[in-house]
């Protein structure tokens, strides 16, 4: 492939920019000199960050790097749960609320760090009693309740690894993950609340454990529904953990001791079991949670809306915030139960200062209308964050204006299950942000955009996003499959030793980084490589469009043709006629250029999304190219694909 062809066309330009308010900048945890400070001596910088934690034994060496295998804080020892819980109690903050938990049906609980220490200790004793020890794997499939975090911390405390599986996954998906990691114990609940009603959980998990290595199933009572029971195997949490001792002495483990396995979202294919370890992971999650959210222990009220089943829930509901002694909100349910203002009601109730969510949810809020958040007092908010997908500039602007009252810095954070923690993001008191850009690698992190040959591209150019130096919270492998680990992430730029993230990106004229979606999703139209993200953002910037997904379908004349699937909003939704479609095609041509004009635009009611809310473009590509639709096991609602396929065949 010619070099010019390998480069992504960096088409759209964004001129809006927002510096941090002076008052915010003056009080921010991270100042501009942090970049220089980190660059001066990266290892010394990370050693300073590791000093945020309490180590039982100090490390001998900061980093040992034999591409692609890293060891961080070599020889150091710590207990992750002690760092997230006991330490805060010992420092006199036992009365501080760790979790404001809000149940979907309206029940709520307040859990202090002292409570958490008792609960985690009891659970650790109970797990030990069940024969779980260092290095054993524990599967967790639970809704968003405090016991989920307690279970994770209990595993960490005794050196067992958890494998959390999203509560909405099928028995088959859970079984595959249990088998892959050979888990000995499953922790689950009797049922879970979903859209205001109790739904079964244990029936499903029972189906999943048959014929696996699972010895015991520990069941938290949540919905109080009748459940099937296998004597000898099944145990109630309230009996087992309830009766265990509150005294537990945490053992120190090696810095590289495995902490958990987590399977990726499956947006691009079969999920991968990503392995994370202790010292480096906790260092980078704590550091980023502090500097990117400007977290102030004892003052901030922090809410990350992710599910614990995703990496965001691991790193930014449990480990990062708790290592920092944060007071967090945890919400069990869906954003429109019982009404579409539920999130804003919670922000108002607890005086949330930091709100971290996903672009897909922001677009949903936009669709529901700005009059909904306007009914609530959101003046406590200080910092807004997003993660999961590129955020369209119009969604960013809406977030800034309607939620952040043009006052709150927005941090768009790029990272992956594999990276463990944030990698590319603004510093809220330092960076002049641009709507839709994650801006720059964080202090201590190295990222760059390169061409097919691995050479850095210049400003105004696009290419492949790579991470060119090891980082503390990096994955240590794919569980049980070192070959797949090397192949997936390290083979494309093996010569340079770069980690290839799978995402496309570009630098704008000022050198800010813009994420352009997966490279698999990049389209090639008459020799121009065009990013799906840019075309989607152009569509979403039209007032009639709520959401858009764009794919490239093979085309006899142009190589690939652009096919767009759009959800219209409000009154436009009723009238998706030819005129409306033509207006959208012209709008894209005006925003980006005639080359980006979609060949075909289909109006749909829903888009296929993973359970973590990401659009699955590979399925839409199957539809656009009239193929049978591929693996849908991580799709949130599989009936969506039938609707879209039939719409396509009818030529709608
Ligand atoms: P799989 O690897 O199984 O296909 P996945 O990549 O969706 O699934 P995750 O690790 O949950 O699994 O998601 C990481 C990906 O999400 C990134 O590679 C990127 O494509 C996207 N992403 C996350 N945050 C951002 C962001 N702020 N801007 C743009 N893209 C983002
Ligand atoms: Mg991925």
mmCIF file of N, CA and C in Angstrom, residues 512-596:
data_model
loop_
_atom_site.group_PDB
_atom_site.id
_atom_site.type_symbol
_atom_site.label_atom_id
_atom_site.label_comp_id
_atom_site.label_asym_id
_atom_site.label_seq_id
_atom_site.Cartn_x
_atom_site.Cartn_y
_atom_site.Cartn_z
ATOM 1 N N UNK A 512 -3.209 18.308 18.686
ATOM 2 C CA UNK A 512 -4.130 17.594 19.583
ATOM 3 C C UNK A 512 -4.546 16.281 18.931
ATOM 4 N N UNK A 513 -4.766 15.250 19.750
ATOM 5 C CA UNK A 513 -5.116 13.924 19.231
ATOM 6 C C UNK A 513 -6.634 13.770 19.148
ATOM 7 N N UNK A 514 -7.101 13.291 18.002
ATOM 8 C CA UNK A 514 -8.519 12.985 17.769
ATOM 9 C C UNK A 514 -8.636 11.503 17.480
ATOM 10 N N UNK A 515 -9.454 10.806 18.240
ATOM 11 C CA UNK A 515 -9.683 9.392 17.993
ATOM 12 C C UNK A 515 -10.693 9.244 16.866
ATOM 13 N N UNK A 516 -10.393 8.346 15.929
ATOM 14 C CA UNK A 516 -11.224 8.220 14.735
ATOM 15 C C UNK A 516 -11.917 6.869 14.627
ATOM 16 N N UNK A 517 -11.997 6.129 15.741
ATOM 17 C CA UNK A 517 -12.654 4.811 15.691
ATOM 18 C C UNK A 517 -11.648 3.717 15.361
ATOM 19 N N UNK A 518 -12.175 2.500 15.233
ATOM 20 C CA UNK A 518 -11.311 1.326 14.974
ATOM 21 C C UNK A 518 -10.746 1.395 13.572
ATOM 22 N N UNK A 519 -9.514 0.955 13.409
ATOM 23 C CA UNK A 519 -8.984 0.960 12.045
ATOM 24 C C UNK A 519 -9.755 0.001 11.147
ATOM 25 N N UNK A 520 -10.312 -1.065 11.727
ATOM 26 C CA UNK A 520 -11.139 -1.982 10.914
ATOM 27 C C UNK A 520 -12.345 -1.259 10.332
ATOM 28 N N UNK A 521 -12.735 -0.175 10.981
ATOM 29 C CA UNK A 521 -13.929 0.550 10.542
ATOM 30 C C UNK A 521 -13.605 1.668 9.556
ATOM 31 N N UNK A 522 -12.322 1.937 9.346
ATOM 32 C CA UNK A 522 -11.963 3.026 8.437
ATOM 33 C C UNK A 522 -12.389 2.657 7.016
ATOM 34 N N UNK A 523 -12.948 3.623 6.310
ATOM 35 C CA UNK A 523 -13.469 3.336 4.957
ATOM 36 C C UNK A 523 -12.477 3.822 3.897
ATOM 37 N N UNK A 524 -12.497 3.154 2.767
ATOM 38 C CA UNK A 524 -11.643 3.563 1.673
ATOM 39 C C UNK A 524 -12.519 3.906 0.469
ATOM 40 N N UNK A 525 -12.740 5.183 0.261
ATOM 41 C CA UNK A 525 -13.650 5.635 -0.799
ATOM 42 C C UNK A 525 -12.832 6.296 -1.898
ATOM 43 N N UNK A 526 -12.792 5.678 -3.066
ATOM 44 C CA UNK A 526 -12.006 6.173 -4.206
ATOM 45 C C UNK A 526 -10.587 6.544 -3.775
ATOM 46 N N UNK A 527 -9.988 5.674 -2.947
ATOM 47 C CA UNK A 527 -8.606 5.919 -2.545
ATOM 48 C C UNK A 527 -8.462 6.854 -1.347
ATOM 49 N N UNK A 528 -9.556 7.433 -0.877
ATOM 50 C CA UNK A 528 -9.487 8.271 0.323
ATOM 51 C C UNK A 528 -9.860 7.442 1.529
ATOM 52 N N UNK A 529 -8.997 7.459 2.540
ATOM 53 C CA UNK A 529 -9.341 6.732 3.771
ATOM 54 C C UNK A 529 -10.098 7.677 4.699
ATOM 55 N N UNK A 530 -11.354 7.359 4.905
ATOM 56 C CA UNK A 530 -12.225 8.261 5.659
ATOM 57 C C UNK A 530 -12.680 7.587 6.946
ATOM 58 N N UNK A 531 -12.669 8.357 8.019
ATOM 59 C CA UNK A 531 -13.032 7.786 9.316
ATOM 60 C C UNK A 531 -14.543 7.779 9.512
ATOM 61 N N UNK A 532 -15.042 6.647 10.016
ATOM 62 C CA UNK A 532 -16.475 6.531 10.303
ATOM 63 C C UNK A 532 -16.882 7.592 11.323
ATOM 64 N N UNK A 533 -16.001 7.839 12.294
ATOM 65 C CA UNK A 533 -16.319 8.792 13.359
ATOM 66 C C UNK A 533 -16.596 10.186 12.811
ATOM 67 N N UNK A 534 -15.776 10.608 11.837
ATOM 68 C CA UNK A 534 -15.968 11.959 11.314
ATOM 69 C C UNK A 534 -17.308 12.093 10.594
ATOM 70 N N UNK A 535 -17.684 11.073 9.828
ATOM 71 C CA UNK A 535 -18.960 11.142 9.111
ATOM 72 C C UNK A 535 -20.122 11.081 10.110
ATOM 73 N N UNK A 536 -19.963 10.238 11.130
ATOM 74 C CA UNK A 536 -21.007 10.156 12.164
ATOM 75 C C UNK A 536 -21.169 11.490 12.882
ATOM 76 N N UNK A 537 -20.049 12.126 13.192
ATOM 77 C CA UNK A 537 -20.131 13.407 13.901
ATOM 78 C C UNK A 537 -20.802 14.464 13.036
ATOM 79 N N UNK A 538 -20.529 14.429 11.735
ATOM 80 C CA UNK A 538 -21.185 15.384 10.834
ATOM 81 C C UNK A 538 -22.693 15.138 10.833
ATOM 82 N N UNK A 539 -23.097 13.871 10.791
ATOM 83 C CA UNK A 539 -24.532 13.561 10.802
ATOM 84 C C UNK A 539 -25.174 14.007 12.111
ATOM 85 N N UNK A 540 -24.500 13.728 13.236
ATOM 86 C CA UNK A 540 -25.064 14.081 14.541
ATOM 87 C C UNK A 540 -25.136 15.601 14.724
ATOM 88 N N UNK A 541 -24.320 16.339 13.973
ATOM 89 C CA UNK A 541 -24.376 17.798 14.106
ATOM 90 C C UNK A 541 -25.593 18.386 13.386
ATOM 91 N N UNK A 542 -26.345 17.552 12.640
ATOM 92 C CA UNK A 542 -27.584 18.027 12.018
ATOM 93 C C UNK A 542 -28.714 17.950 13.052
ATOM 94 N N UNK A 543 -29.534 19.002 13.141
ATOM 95 C CA UNK A 543 -30.527 19.033 14.229
ATOM 96 C C UNK A 543 -31.527 17.883 14.232
ATOM 97 N N UNK A 544 -31.717 17.195 13.113
ATOM 98 C CA UNK A 544 -32.722 16.122 13.110
ATOM 99 C C UNK A 544 -32.157 14.773 13.551
ATOM 100 N N UNK A 545 -30.816 14.668 13.708
ATOM 101 C CA UNK A 545 -30.219 13.357 13.961
ATOM 102 C C UNK A 545 -29.869 13.162 15.434
ATOM 103 N N UNK A 546 -30.369 12.064 16.009
ATOM 104 C CA UNK A 546 -30.044 11.747 17.400
ATOM 105 C C UNK A 546 -28.784 10.892 17.467
ATOM 106 N N UNK A 547 -28.706 9.870 16.633
ATOM 107 C CA UNK A 547 -27.548 8.983 16.640
ATOM 108 C C UNK A 547 -27.258 8.536 15.223
ATOM 109 N N UNK A 548 -25.992 8.222 14.953
ATOM 110 C CA UNK A 548 -25.631 7.758 13.626
ATOM 111 C C UNK A 548 -24.535 6.713 13.719
ATOM 112 N N UNK A 549 -24.606 5.719 12.823
ATOM 113 C CA UNK A 549 -23.517 4.750 12.698
ATOM 114 C C UNK A 549 -23.200 4.633 11.217
ATOM 115 N N UNK A 550 -21.914 4.678 10.908
ATOM 116 C CA UNK A 550 -21.500 4.701 9.515
ATOM 117 C C UNK A 550 -20.568 3.531 9.241
ATOM 118 N N UNK A 551 -20.768 2.858 8.093
ATOM 119 C CA UNK A 551 -19.860 1.775 7.700
ATOM 120 C C UNK A 551 -19.510 1.908 6.224
ATOM 121 N N UNK A 552 -18.438 1.240 5.830
ATOM 122 C CA UNK A 552 -18.068 1.194 4.426
ATOM 123 C C UNK A 552 -18.526 -0.146 3.849
ATOM 124 N N UNK A 553 -19.277 -0.106 2.744
ATOM 125 C CA UNK A 553 -19.730 -1.342 2.102
ATOM 126 C C UNK A 553 -19.065 -1.420 0.735
ATOM 127 N N UNK A 554 -18.707 -2.636 0.307
ATOM 128 C CA UNK A 554 -17.977 -2.738 -0.957
ATOM 129 C C UNK A 554 -18.804 -2.137 -2.100
ATOM 130 N N UNK A 555 -18.104 -1.462 -2.978
ATOM 131 C CA UNK A 555 -18.770 -0.708 -4.039
ATOM 132 C C UNK A 555 -17.957 -0.862 -5.313
ATOM 133 N N UNK A 556 -18.637 -1.258 -6.404
ATOM 134 C CA UNK A 556 -17.922 -1.568 -7.647
ATOM 135 C C UNK A 556 -17.116 -0.398 -8.171
ATOM 136 N N UNK A 557 -17.639 0.795 -8.059
ATOM 137 C CA UNK A 557 -16.916 1.937 -8.633
ATOM 138 C C UNK A 557 -15.935 2.597 -7.676
ATOM 139 N N UNK A 558 -16.310 2.723 -6.421
ATOM 140 C CA UNK A 558 -15.460 3.511 -5.523
ATOM 141 C C UNK A 558 -14.620 2.672 -4.561
ATOM 142 N N UNK A 559 -14.698 1.327 -4.666
ATOM 143 C CA UNK A 559 -13.987 0.487 -3.697
ATOM 144 C C UNK A 559 -14.880 0.238 -2.507
ATOM 145 N N UNK A 560 -15.142 1.290 -1.759
ATOM 146 C CA UNK A 560 -16.145 1.219 -0.697
ATOM 147 C C UNK A 560 -17.084 2.407 -0.820
ATOM 148 N N UNK A 561 -18.321 2.180 -0.449
ATOM 149 C CA UNK A 561 -19.284 3.275 -0.410
ATOM 150 C C UNK A 561 -19.714 3.478 1.028
ATOM 151 N N UNK A 562 -20.064 4.715 1.351
ATOM 152 C CA UNK A 562 -20.432 5.026 2.733
ATOM 153 C C UNK A 562 -21.915 4.750 2.948
ATOM 154 N N UNK A 563 -22.209 3.899 3.922
ATOM 155 C CA UNK A 563 -23.591 3.609 4.267
ATOM 156 C C UNK A 563 -23.827 4.084 5.694
ATOM 157 N N UNK A 564 -24.872 4.912 5.871
ATOM 158 C CA UNK A 564 -25.142 5.461 7.202
ATOM 159 C C UNK A 564 -26.474 4.952 7.719
ATOM 160 N N UNK A 565 -26.505 4.648 9.003
ATOM 161 C CA UNK A 565 -27.739 4.273 9.694
ATOM 162 C C UNK A 565 -28.011 5.384 10.698
ATOM 163 N N UNK A 566 -29.179 6.016 10.625
ATOM 164 C CA UNK A 566 -29.423 7.133 11.539
ATOM 165 C C UNK A 566 -30.719 6.949 12.321
ATOM 166 N N UNK A 567 -30.687 7.444 13.550
ATOM 167 C CA UNK A 567 -31.907 7.556 14.351
ATOM 168 C C UNK A 567 -32.255 9.038 14.355
ATOM 169 N N UNK A 568 -33.485 9.350 13.941
ATOM 170 C CA UNK A 568 -33.892 10.756 13.920
ATOM 171 C C UNK A 568 -34.523 11.123 15.253
ATOM 172 N N UNK A 569 -34.508 12.442 15.551
ATOM 173 C CA UNK A 569 -35.097 12.792 16.838
ATOM 174 C C UNK A 569 -36.366 13.629 16.709
ATOM 175 N N UNK A 570 -37.142 13.594 17.772
ATOM 176 C CA UNK A 570 -38.355 14.401 17.893
ATOM 177 C C UNK A 570 -39.274 14.238 16.697
ATOM 178 N N UNK A 571 -39.751 15.374 16.152
ATOM 179 C CA UNK A 571 -40.743 15.323 15.077
ATOM 180 C C UNK A 571 -40.133 14.786 13.783
ATOM 181 N N UNK A 572 -38.820 14.964 13.609
ATOM 182 C CA UNK A 572 -38.158 14.469 12.399
ATOM 183 C C UNK A 572 -38.319 12.958 12.280
ATOM 184 N N UNK A 573 -38.425 12.276 13.437
ATOM 185 C CA UNK A 573 -38.502 10.815 13.437
ATOM 186 C C UNK A 573 -39.725 10.332 12.661
ATOM 187 N N UNK A 574 -40.785 11.144 12.653
ATOM 188 C CA UNK A 574 -42.018 10.718 11.972
ATOM 189 C C UNK A 574 -41.918 10.908 10.460
ATOM 190 N N UNK A 575 -41.030 11.799 10.074
ATOM 191 C CA UNK A 575 -40.970 12.117 8.652
ATOM 192 C C UNK A 575 -39.573 11.850 8.130
ATOM 193 N N UNK A 576 -39.214 10.581 7.928
ATOM 194 C CA UNK A 576 -37.872 10.266 7.447
ATOM 195 C C UNK A 576 -37.868 10.125 5.934
ATOM 196 N N UNK A 577 -38.595 10.966 5.217
ATOM 197 C CA UNK A 577 -38.767 10.839 3.767
ATOM 198 C C UNK A 577 -37.537 11.222 2.964
ATOM 199 N N UNK A 578 -37.681 11.185 1.626
ATOM 200 C CA UNK A 578 -36.555 11.433 0.723
ATOM 201 C C UNK A 578 -35.917 12.805 0.923
ATOM 202 N N UNK A 579 -36.762 13.810 1.212
ATOM 203 C CA UNK A 579 -36.222 15.159 1.392
ATOM 204 C C UNK A 579 -35.298 15.212 2.598
ATOM 205 N N UNK A 580 -35.743 14.548 3.672
ATOM 206 C CA UNK A 580 -34.946 14.542 4.905
ATOM 207 C C UNK A 580 -33.592 13.881 4.639
ATOM 208 N N UNK A 581 -33.604 12.780 3.876
ATOM 209 C CA UNK A 581 -32.379 12.050 3.567
ATOM 210 C C UNK A 581 -31.449 12.912 2.706
ATOM 211 N N UNK A 582 -32.038 13.568 1.722
ATOM 212 C CA UNK A 582 -31.226 14.412 0.844
ATOM 213 C C UNK A 582 -30.579 15.541 1.662
ATOM 214 N N UNK A 583 -31.344 16.104 2.585
ATOM 215 C CA UNK A 583 -30.808 17.178 3.426
ATOM 216 C C UNK A 583 -29.604 16.678 4.224
ATOM 217 N N UNK A 584 -29.676 15.445 4.685
ATOM 218 C CA UNK A 584 -28.570 14.892 5.477
ATOM 219 C C UNK A 584 -27.339 14.656 4.612
ATOM 220 N N UNK A 585 -27.564 14.145 3.396
ATOM 221 C CA UNK A 585 -26.419 13.895 2.504
ATOM 222 C C UNK A 585 -25.727 15.228 2.185
ATOM 223 N N UNK A 586 -26.541 16.247 1.909
ATOM 224 C CA UNK A 586 -25.961 17.560 1.604
ATOM 225 C C UNK A 586 -25.233 18.134 2.813
ATOM 226 N N UNK A 587 -25.788 17.870 3.973
ATOM 227 C CA UNK A 587 -25.169 18.387 5.201
ATOM 228 C C UNK A 587 -23.765 17.792 5.395
ATOM 229 N N UNK A 588 -23.648 16.486 5.154
ATOM 230 C CA UNK A 588 -22.329 15.847 5.298
ATOM 231 C C UNK A 588 -21.352 16.432 4.276
ATOM 232 N N UNK A 589 -21.842 16.630 3.041
ATOM 233 C CA UNK A 589 -20.980 17.199 2.000
ATOM 234 C C UNK A 589 -20.488 18.588 2.417
ATOM 235 N N UNK A 590 -21.362 19.353 3.029
ATOM 236 C CA UNK A 590 -21.006 20.705 3.450
ATOM 237 C C UNK A 590 -20.016 20.657 4.617
ATOM 238 N N UNK A 591 -20.243 19.758 5.571
ATOM 239 C CA UNK A 591 -19.404 19.692 6.774
ATOM 240 C C UNK A 591 -18.022 19.129 6.490
ATOM 241 N N UNK A 592 -17.954 18.096 5.629
ATOM 242 C CA UNK A 592 -16.676 17.410 5.430
ATOM 243 C C UNK A 592 -16.153 17.584 4.009
ATOM 244 N N UNK A 593 -17.027 17.400 3.044
ATOM 245 C CA UNK A 593 -16.618 17.464 1.648
ATOM 246 C C UNK A 593 -17.430 16.458 0.870
ATOM 247 N N UNK A 594 -17.588 16.673 -0.447
ATOM 248 C CA UNK A 594 -18.439 15.788 -1.262
ATOM 249 C C UNK A 594 -17.998 14.334 -1.202
ATOM 250 N N UNK A 595 -16.708 14.078 -1.003
ATOM 251 C CA UNK A 595 -16.209 12.700 -0.996
ATOM 252 C C UNK A 595 -16.834 11.885 0.139
ATOM 253 N N UNK A 596 -17.255 12.577 1.200
ATOM 254 C CA UNK A 596 -17.782 11.879 2.386
ATOM 255 C C UNK A 596 -19.300 11.725 2.359
#
